[in-house]
PDB file of C-alpha atoms in Angstrom:
ATOM      1  CA  MET R 296      26.148 140.155 171.173  1.00  0.00           C
ATOM      2  CA  PRO R 297      25.753 138.850 174.745  1.00  0.00           C
ATOM      3  CA  GLY R 298      22.502 140.724 176.510  1.00  0.00           C
ATOM      4  CA  ARG R 299      20.466 141.134 173.147  1.00  0.00           C
ATOM      5  CA  ALA R 300      17.354 139.009 172.858  1.00  0.00           C
ATOM      6  CA  ALA R 301      16.849 139.653 169.139  1.00  0.00           C
ATOM      7  CA  HIS R 302      18.749 140.838 166.198  1.00  0.00           C
ATOM      8  CA  ARG R 303      17.546 142.395 163.243  1.00  0.00           C
ATOM      9  CA  PHE R 304      18.881 142.488 159.774  1.00  0.00           C
ATOM     10  CA  PRO R 305      18.111 144.695 157.092  1.00  0.00           C
ATOM     11  CA  SER R 306      16.987 143.209 154.048  1.00  0.00           C
ATOM     12  CA  GLY R 307      16.323 146.215 151.629  1.00  0.00           C
ATOM     13  CA  ALA R 308      12.962 145.681 150.875  1.00  0.00           C
ATOM     14  CA  VAL R 309      10.536 148.130 150.091  1.00  0.00           C
ATOM     15  CA  PRO R 310       7.235 148.136 151.866  1.00  0.00           C
ATOM     16  CA  TYR R 311       4.202 147.556 149.641  1.00  0.00           C
ATOM     17  CA  GLY R 312       0.046 147.903 150.036  1.00  0.00           C
ATOM     18  CA  ILE R 313      -2.244 145.242 148.900  1.00  0.00           C
ATOM     19  CA  PRO R 314      -4.923 146.263 146.958  1.00  0.00           C
ATOM     20  CA  TYR R 315      -8.595 145.925 147.718  1.00  0.00           C
ATOM     21  CA  ARG R 316      -9.350 144.473 144.577  1.00  0.00           C
ATOM     22  CA  SER R 317      -7.247 141.025 145.714  1.00  0.00           C
ATOM     23  CA  LEU R 318      -9.613 140.645 148.496  1.00  0.00           C
ATOM     24  CA  TYR R 319     -12.829 140.319 147.216  1.00  0.00           C
ATOM     25  CA  SER R 320     -14.187 137.893 144.318  1.00  0.00           C
ATOM     26  CA  ARG R 321     -15.515 139.596 140.934  1.00  0.00           C
ATOM     27  CA  ASN R 322     -17.627 136.302 140.341  1.00  0.00           C
ATOM     28  CA  ILE R 323     -19.438 135.590 143.499  1.00  0.00           C
ATOM     29  CA  ALA R 324     -21.186 138.399 145.584  1.00  0.00           C
ATOM     30  CA  ASN R 325     -20.338 138.934 149.144  1.00  0.00           C
ATOM     31  CA  LEU R 326     -17.246 136.821 149.034  1.00  0.00           C
ATOM     32  CA  MET R 327     -13.901 138.595 150.577  1.00  0.00           C
ATOM     33  CA  PHE R 328     -10.838 137.021 151.195  1.00  0.00           C
ATOM     34  CA  ALA R 329      -8.063 137.344 153.734  1.00  0.00           C
ATOM     35  CA  GLY R 330      -4.460 135.413 154.289  1.00  0.00           C
ATOM     36  CA  ARG R 331      -3.456 132.729 152.287  1.00  0.00           C
ATOM     37  CA  ASP R 332      -6.640 132.775 150.094  1.00  0.00           C
ATOM     38  CA  ALA R 333      -6.390 135.923 148.706  1.00  0.00           C
ATOM     39  CA  SER R 334      -5.052 136.589 145.062  1.00  0.00           C
ATOM     40  CA  CYS R 335      -1.728 137.259 144.622  1.00  0.00           C
ATOM     41  CA  THR R 336       1.360 136.392 142.774  1.00  0.00           C
ATOM     42  CA  HIS R 337       3.959 133.734 144.389  1.00  0.00           C
ATOM     43  CA  ALA R 338       6.338 136.755 145.410  1.00  0.00           C
ATOM     44  CA  ALA R 339       3.634 138.364 147.111  1.00  0.00           C
ATOM     45  CA  MET R 340       2.503 135.145 148.976  1.00  0.00           C
ATOM     46  CA  SER R 341       5.865 135.195 150.685  1.00  0.00           C
ATOM     47  CA  SER R 342       4.771 138.366 152.754  1.00  0.00           C
ATOM     48  CA  THR R 343       0.748 137.814 152.561  1.00  0.00           C
ATOM     49  CA  ARG R 344       1.000 134.213 154.492  1.00  0.00           C
ATOM     50  CA  VAL R 345       2.900 135.822 157.472  1.00  0.00           C
ATOM     51  CA  MET R 346       0.531 136.242 160.852  1.00  0.00           C
ATOM     52  CA  GLY R 347       0.568 140.025 160.875  1.00  0.00           C
ATOM     53  CA  THR R 348       0.049 140.587 157.644  1.00  0.00           C
ATOM     54  CA  GLY R 349      -3.064 138.206 157.465  1.00  0.00           C
ATOM     55  CA  CYS R 350      -4.280 139.932 160.493  1.00  0.00           C
ATOM     56  CA  SER R 351      -4.209 143.248 158.697  1.00  0.00           C
ATOM     57  CA  MET R 352      -5.851 141.935 155.987  1.00  0.00           C
ATOM     58  CA  GLY R 353      -9.029 140.272 157.935  1.00  0.00           C
ATOM     59  CA  GLN R 354      -9.155 143.589 159.735  1.00  0.00           C
ATOM     60  CA  ALA R 355      -9.270 145.514 156.413  1.00  0.00           C
ATOM     61  CA  ILE R 356     -12.043 142.897 155.040  1.00  0.00           C
ATOM     62  CA  GLY R 357     -13.914 143.047 158.256  1.00  0.00           C
ATOM     63  CA  THR R 358     -13.754 147.121 158.162  1.00  0.00           C
ATOM     64  CA  ALA R 359     -15.275 146.433 154.349  1.00  0.00           C
ATOM     65  CA  ALA R 360     -17.671 144.038 155.648  1.00  0.00           C
ATOM     66  CA  ALA R 361     -19.220 146.700 158.198  1.00  0.00           C
ATOM     67  CA  LEU R 362     -19.264 149.704 155.875  1.00  0.00           C
ATOM     68  CA  ALA R 363     -21.082 147.712 153.113  1.00  0.00           C
ATOM     69  CA  ALA R 364     -23.700 146.688 155.577  1.00  0.00           C
ATOM     70  CA  LYS R 365     -24.187 150.107 156.808  1.00  0.00           C
ATOM     71  CA  ARG R 366     -24.884 151.280 153.413  1.00  0.00           C
ATOM     72  CA  ALA R 367     -27.092 148.429 152.162  1.00  0.00           C
TER      73      ALA R 367
END
């Protein structure tokens, strides 16, 4: 198609959330994860390693850390 810069191919995939419990360590206090080192299955890892998702996870962990520091 001439004149179009990008094409979108619908995948039929359903969006899903990333649980907060997969972003912190249950063994080590004050340790949080975002991006590729988060705890997930191989199927979920295919979408969590994408740049936008990793950035969103980082923002969520930063917000969680700020709230924890504020309440301490």
